[in-house]
Amino acid sequence: MGENCKTIPKLPIPGKRNILITSALPYVNNVPHLGNIIGCVLSADVFARYCRLRGYNAIYMCGTDEYGTATETKALEENCTPKQICDKYHAIHKEVYKWFDISFDEFGRTSMPQQTEVCQAIFKKLFENNWLSENTMQQLYCDTCKKFLADRLVEGNCPTPGCNYDSARGDQCEKCGKLLNPTELMEPKCKVCRKTPCIRDTDHLFLELPLLKDRLEAYVNNMSVAGGWSQNAIYTTHAWLREGLKPRCITRDLKWGVPVPHEKYKDKVFYVWFDAPIGYVSITSCYTTEWEKWWKNPDDVELYQFMGKDNVPFHTVIFPSTLLGTGENWTLMKTISVTEYLNYEAGKFSKSKGIGVFGNDAKDTNIPVEVWRYYLLTNRPEVSDTLFTWADLQAKLNSELLSNLGNFVNRVLSFIAKDSASGYGSIIPDVEGAESHPLTKALGEKVGNYVEQYIEAMEKVKLKQGLKVAMSVSGEGNGYLQESQFWKLYKEDRRSCSIVMRTACGLVYLLACLLEPFMPSFSREVLKQLNLPPEMQLSLADEKGDVANSKRPWNIIPAGHKIGTPAPLFKELKDEEVEFYREKFAGSQADRADRALKAETDTKKMAEQLNKTKISDGNKKERAKKSSETKSKAPATDEGEISISRLDIRVGLITKAQKHPNADSLYVEEIDVGEALPRTVVSGLVNYIPLEEMQNRKVCILCNLKPVSMRGIKSQAMVLAASNSDHTKVELVEPPKDAAIGERITFPGFDGEPDDVLNNKKKIWETVQLDLHTNKELVACYKDLPFTTSSGICKVASISEGSIR
């Protein structure tokens, strides 16, 4: 699949680096969303492509996880058999990954006969070696459906203190992540008929993890260091070991699964979390009958596994314990790469609720696959959760891919392609002496260092860092072109110009090479424009001297080579397109209909509230009269009641934003607040909001603070932003798109005129600020009153119940 069509299966080669790569098997009962894709298959694909680029002997195994309760549940919902569900969704998954350019060596299924064969063989070894025990357990039984309810057929309230999630599954709470047993749920309900089940006894088989603890700990302590496990994987694994391992039930009262080869348990199947990781092995056995050369060869093979954080204990505790218990010489995982969650706009991606962008949606946007891959990988949640937003996708496409990378490649190739009167007639010039050209020699050194940093990051599976370094090479290329002023050199110093253009062309090839793991479709197009045949494989192999050659980019493309036809590589994503996509993919159709209805209701409520409090933009005389009365009774600048009416908060438009020249954490913005000149504002937002997201956007501005000098620049107002409880996340308070610049933000019932300048000694701002917050609907509020404009209310993107300052 992907580019690698069926060829002779690769086997480990003695003396070479043999790398076996797997990604968590995506569950077959739904369409994968972008969070699933970056969490496993895309991350593994980048590493697999990198390994091939380096000349390692690598294979990438994956497939759909098809057994278990979730499939049975989905089959009930869609009124068909589990097999029909698996056939339908396996095809959907395969198509999605094909579009995403995922280069599996084998994409299989756990419902194949090979899975039964390998799974039962492992079970028999565990049974012979006495690592299994029998026990009676209490399980929920539904009298209406006449069957024991497997984990996912039960829903109820999470028993974890402080969680209280009311839709926790019987195996795991989606909200707090804690693994559960169905009988632990509070107020359980059968997912099929919604009746309350009863508890009955049933016999099951257990893997005796406590007896395997010493072997497992030795493996974890050794391999977590040798394999450079990610911190989240180490933390989760040690938490399990600290809490004490317990026997783990490996059988279930189900029909859809691998049958247990034991007379007493022949009507049961293996628990999906026992059999799913074995799927890596069985899928490899579909790839080659000599699969044991990969899976029972720890001296020659390194196993790298990719997954989301919720899968960690199954891969660092249960699966290795299972393999260790067989007594056979299995290839155990060397390196585990774990991602946190990718969230969507204002909340979590959710398959069940249809929230977010799904694999087939991405294809429907007409945004090219290389853009999706790039965005997901720059946003890869390696150490903490990250957020997908359409505005961020737009910013990264327009500023990084289009203006930086695409611009560099196009400038170089377009100039070479010009006719011989003004360019090189598409022929790479033949020129010597690049080593003695100071600017070019310095570039070679820088680029060579970047390539070494790239390899160091990628070897440690720091994919986001690897991508950042690769893009730095493009930045160096643009700087090199500007500093050389090649367009002048062409007329004044043709020899130097030829050195610069041949070097830059080598850099174009090198970028195609470095970025191939991340954006293979981009690299294919660059090779086409360079007129290099696809069979001239991109390579970064040590044995071919490719890494050393990167220090001499002027030698990469041979003189006399004729390039192809240059064309723009990226297309700008416009504001109106972003708005269209944000609206289009804001959840399922049912969700959108609900939101439209709610918006209509909210508008009516707002209108009623505004009428009750007699706030009217047309009644300015009445407001002026009231405000003069207020001032005569209590001068607003000093003795008046401290409330929100004392603050002059307006709708502002950031017309320009840049980094503060003397402070790494500060931005300096020019903001139009409806006055003759824009105001200069200094904000400490660098660590929270990317510079590109600060450009040309409407914000809420507090205009009557006393101006204050911040690191040499006088700030004449303050941008209002919300932060979460631990101040790790900050978002700007945003007025509606149509709000008028300079319009004062109002609060129903508080209609006094603002102070000219807030008195610092009276702590007016500090007092009012305590009552500024966002509510559960993400609306910015003073107490329980929304920040209101003539076009509607002000909101934040995702921080609910946050503090505004």
PDB file of N, CA, C and O in Angstrom, residues 358-386:
ATOM      1  N   PHE A 358     -12.270  14.302  10.023  1.00  0.00           N
ATOM      2  CA  PHE A 358     -11.987  12.880   9.882  1.00  0.00           C
ATOM      3  C   PHE A 358     -11.199  12.646   8.594  1.00  0.00           C
ATOM      4  O   PHE A 358     -11.121  13.516   7.726  1.00  0.00           O
ATOM      5  N   GLY A 359     -10.590  11.455   8.498  1.00  0.00           N
ATOM      6  CA  GLY A 359      -9.709  11.161   7.384  1.00  0.00           C
ATOM      7  C   GLY A 359     -10.315  11.445   6.028  1.00  0.00           C
ATOM      8  O   GLY A 359      -9.677  12.054   5.159  1.00  0.00           O
ATOM      9  N   ASN A 360     -11.580  11.043   5.834  1.00  0.00           N
ATOM     10  CA  ASN A 360     -12.222  11.273   4.525  1.00  0.00           C
ATOM     11  C   ASN A 360     -12.580  12.750   4.332  1.00  0.00           C
ATOM     12  O   ASN A 360     -12.654  13.240   3.214  1.00  0.00           O
ATOM     13  N   ASP A 361     -12.776  13.494   5.448  1.00  0.00           N
ATOM     14  CA  ASP A 361     -13.047  14.935   5.344  1.00  0.00           C
ATOM     15  C   ASP A 361     -11.845  15.666   4.758  1.00  0.00           C
ATOM     16  O   ASP A 361     -11.995  16.592   3.956  1.00  0.00           O
ATOM     17  N   ALA A 362     -10.648  15.282   5.213  1.00  0.00           N
ATOM     18  CA  ALA A 362      -9.428  15.967   4.771  1.00  0.00           C
ATOM     19  C   ALA A 362      -9.327  15.925   3.250  1.00  0.00           C
ATOM     20  O   ALA A 362      -9.012  16.921   2.594  1.00  0.00           O
ATOM     21  N   LYS A 363      -9.636  14.770   2.687  1.00  0.00           N
ATOM     22  CA  LYS A 363      -9.590  14.604   1.237  1.00  0.00           C
ATOM     23  C   LYS A 363     -10.603  15.531   0.553  1.00  0.00           C
ATOM     24  O   LYS A 363     -10.322  16.110  -0.503  1.00  0.00           O
ATOM     25  N   ASP A 364     -11.763  15.688   1.169  1.00  0.00           N
ATOM     26  CA  ASP A 364     -12.844  16.487   0.571  1.00  0.00           C
ATOM     27  C   ASP A 364     -12.569  17.992   0.572  1.00  0.00           C
ATOM     28  O   ASP A 364     -13.269  18.749  -0.096  1.00  0.00           O
ATOM     29  N   THR A 365     -11.579  18.443   1.344  1.00  0.00           N
ATOM     30  CA  THR A 365     -11.325  19.891   1.425  1.00  0.00           C
ATOM     31  C   THR A 365     -10.602  20.429   0.200  1.00  0.00           C
ATOM     32  O   THR A 365     -10.556  21.638  -0.015  1.00  0.00           O
ATOM     33  N   ASN A 366      -9.984  19.548  -0.573  1.00  0.00           N
ATOM     34  CA  ASN A 366      -9.110  19.961  -1.687  1.00  0.00           C
ATOM     35  C   ASN A 366      -7.832  20.634  -1.209  1.00  0.00           C
ATOM     36  O   ASN A 366      -7.079  21.189  -2.007  1.00  0.00           O
ATOM     37  N   ILE A 367      -7.591  20.617   0.107  1.00  0.00           N
ATOM     38  CA  ILE A 367      -6.272  21.029   0.611  1.00  0.00           C
ATOM     39  C   ILE A 367      -5.348  19.833   0.382  1.00  0.00           C
ATOM     40  O   ILE A 367      -5.667  18.723   0.808  1.00  0.00           O
ATOM     41  N   PRO A 368      -4.202  20.019  -0.272  1.00  0.00           N
ATOM     42  CA  PRO A 368      -3.368  18.866  -0.644  1.00  0.00           C
ATOM     43  C   PRO A 368      -2.860  18.075   0.554  1.00  0.00           C
ATOM     44  O   PRO A 368      -2.711  18.612   1.657  1.00  0.00           O
ATOM     45  N   VAL A 369      -2.571  16.803   0.301  1.00  0.00           N
ATOM     46  CA  VAL A 369      -2.160  15.903   1.373  1.00  0.00           C
ATOM     47  C   VAL A 369      -0.876  16.380   2.047  1.00  0.00           C
ATOM     48  O   VAL A 369      -0.712  16.239   3.267  1.00  0.00           O
ATOM     49  N   GLU A 370       0.048  16.987   1.267  1.00  0.00           N
ATOM     50  CA  GLU A 370       1.306  17.416   1.890  1.00  0.00           C
ATOM     51  C   GLU A 370       1.065  18.504   2.929  1.00  0.00           C
ATOM     52  O   GLU A 370       1.790  18.597   3.922  1.00  0.00           O
ATOM     53  N   VAL A 371       0.029  19.323   2.711  1.00  0.00           N
ATOM     54  CA  VAL A 371      -0.296  20.373   3.689  1.00  0.00           C
ATOM     55  C   VAL A 371      -0.844  19.745   4.973  1.00  0.00           C
ATOM     56  O   VAL A 371      -0.467  20.128   6.088  1.00  0.00           O
ATOM     57  N   TRP A 372      -1.734  18.773   4.826  1.00  0.00           N
ATOM     58  CA  TRP A 372      -2.281  18.081   6.000  1.00  0.00           C
ATOM     59  C   TRP A 372      -1.173  17.399   6.791  1.00  0.00           C
ATOM     60  O   TRP A 372      -1.114  17.490   8.017  1.00  0.00           O
ATOM     61  N   ARG A 373      -0.310  16.678   6.073  1.00  0.00           N
ATOM     62  CA  ARG A 373       0.780  15.976   6.765  1.00  0.00           C
ATOM     63  C   ARG A 373       1.682  16.974   7.483  1.00  0.00           C
ATOM     64  O   ARG A 373       2.037  16.781   8.654  1.00  0.00           O
ATOM     65  N   TYR A 374       2.039  18.044   6.800  1.00  0.00           N
ATOM     66  CA  TYR A 374       2.926  19.041   7.405  1.00  0.00           C
ATOM     67  C   TYR A 374       2.288  19.639   8.663  1.00  0.00           C
ATOM     68  O   TYR A 374       2.929  19.729   9.714  1.00  0.00           O
ATOM     69  N   TYR A 375       1.028  20.027   8.548  1.00  0.00           N
ATOM     70  CA  TYR A 375       0.379  20.671   9.691  1.00  0.00           C
ATOM     71  C   TYR A 375       0.276  19.724  10.888  1.00  0.00           C
ATOM     72  O   TYR A 375       0.581  20.086  12.025  1.00  0.00           O
ATOM     73  N   LEU A 376      -0.137  18.497  10.632  1.00  0.00           N
ATOM     74  CA  LEU A 376      -0.281  17.533  11.731  1.00  0.00           C
ATOM     75  C   LEU A 376       1.071  17.261  12.390  1.00  0.00           C
ATOM     76  O   LEU A 376       1.167  17.106  13.611  1.00  0.00           O
ATOM     77  N   LEU A 377       2.133  17.214  11.596  1.00  0.00           N
ATOM     78  CA  LEU A 377       3.451  16.880  12.144  1.00  0.00           C
ATOM     79  C   LEU A 377       4.104  18.064  12.851  1.00  0.00           C
ATOM     80  O   LEU A 377       4.802  17.875  13.847  1.00  0.00           O
ATOM     81  N   THR A 378       3.852  19.296  12.387  1.00  0.00           N
ATOM     82  CA  THR A 378       4.371  20.449  13.143  1.00  0.00           C
ATOM     83  C   THR A 378       3.604  20.588  14.456  1.00  0.00           C
ATOM     84  O   THR A 378       4.097  21.157  15.416  1.00  0.00           O
ATOM     85  N   ASN A 379       2.406  20.046  14.473  1.00  0.00           N
ATOM     86  CA  ASN A 379       1.533  20.145  15.644  1.00  0.00           C
ATOM     87  C   ASN A 379       1.514  18.844  16.434  1.00  0.00           C
ATOM     88  O   ASN A 379       0.651  18.647  17.284  1.00  0.00           O
ATOM     89  N   ARG A 380       2.434  17.931  16.134  1.00  0.00           N
ATOM     90  CA  ARG A 380       2.422  16.597  16.760  1.00  0.00           C
ATOM     91  C   ARG A 380       2.499  16.735  18.284  1.00  0.00           C
ATOM     92  O   ARG A 380       3.441  17.336  18.811  1.00  0.00           O
ATOM     93  N   PRO A 381       1.529  16.176  19.004  1.00  0.00           N
ATOM     94  CA  PRO A 381       1.507  16.368  20.471  1.00  0.00           C
ATOM     95  C   PRO A 381       2.504  15.447  21.182  1.00  0.00           C
ATOM     96  O   PRO A 381       2.143  14.442  21.765  1.00  0.00           O
ATOM     97  N   GLU A 382       3.783  15.812  21.132  1.00  0.00           N
ATOM     98  CA  GLU A 382       4.830  14.918  21.634  1.00  0.00           C
ATOM     99  C   GLU A 382       4.944  14.929  23.155  1.00  0.00           C
ATOM    100  O   GLU A 382       5.195  13.893  23.756  1.00  0.00           O
ATOM    101  N   VAL A 383       4.820  16.109  23.773  1.00  0.00           N
ATOM    102  CA  VAL A 383       4.972  16.167  25.232  1.00  0.00           C
ATOM    103  C   VAL A 383       3.731  16.680  25.948  1.00  0.00           C
ATOM    104  O   VAL A 383       3.597  16.536  27.150  1.00  0.00           O
ATOM    105  N   SER A 384       2.815  17.281  25.206  1.00  0.00           N
ATOM    106  CA  SER A 384       1.556  17.729  25.820  1.00  0.00           C
ATOM    107  C   SER A 384       0.494  17.791  24.724  1.00  0.00           C
ATOM    108  O   SER A 384       0.812  17.721  23.540  1.00  0.00           O
ATOM    109  N   ASP A 385      -0.764  17.888  25.143  1.00  0.00           N
ATOM    110  CA  ASP A 385      -1.850  17.983  24.166  1.00  0.00           C
ATOM    111  C   ASP A 385      -1.649  19.222  23.293  1.00  0.00           C
ATOM    112  O   ASP A 385      -1.159  20.252  23.756  1.00  0.00           O
ATOM    113  N   THR A 386      -2.009  19.120  22.020  1.00  0.00           N
ATOM    114  CA  THR A 386      -1.958  20.277  21.134  1.00  0.00           C
ATOM    115  C   THR A 386      -3.339  20.486  20.519  1.00  0.00           C
ATOM    116  O   THR A 386      -4.222  19.643  20.664  1.00  0.00           O
TER     117      THR A 386
END
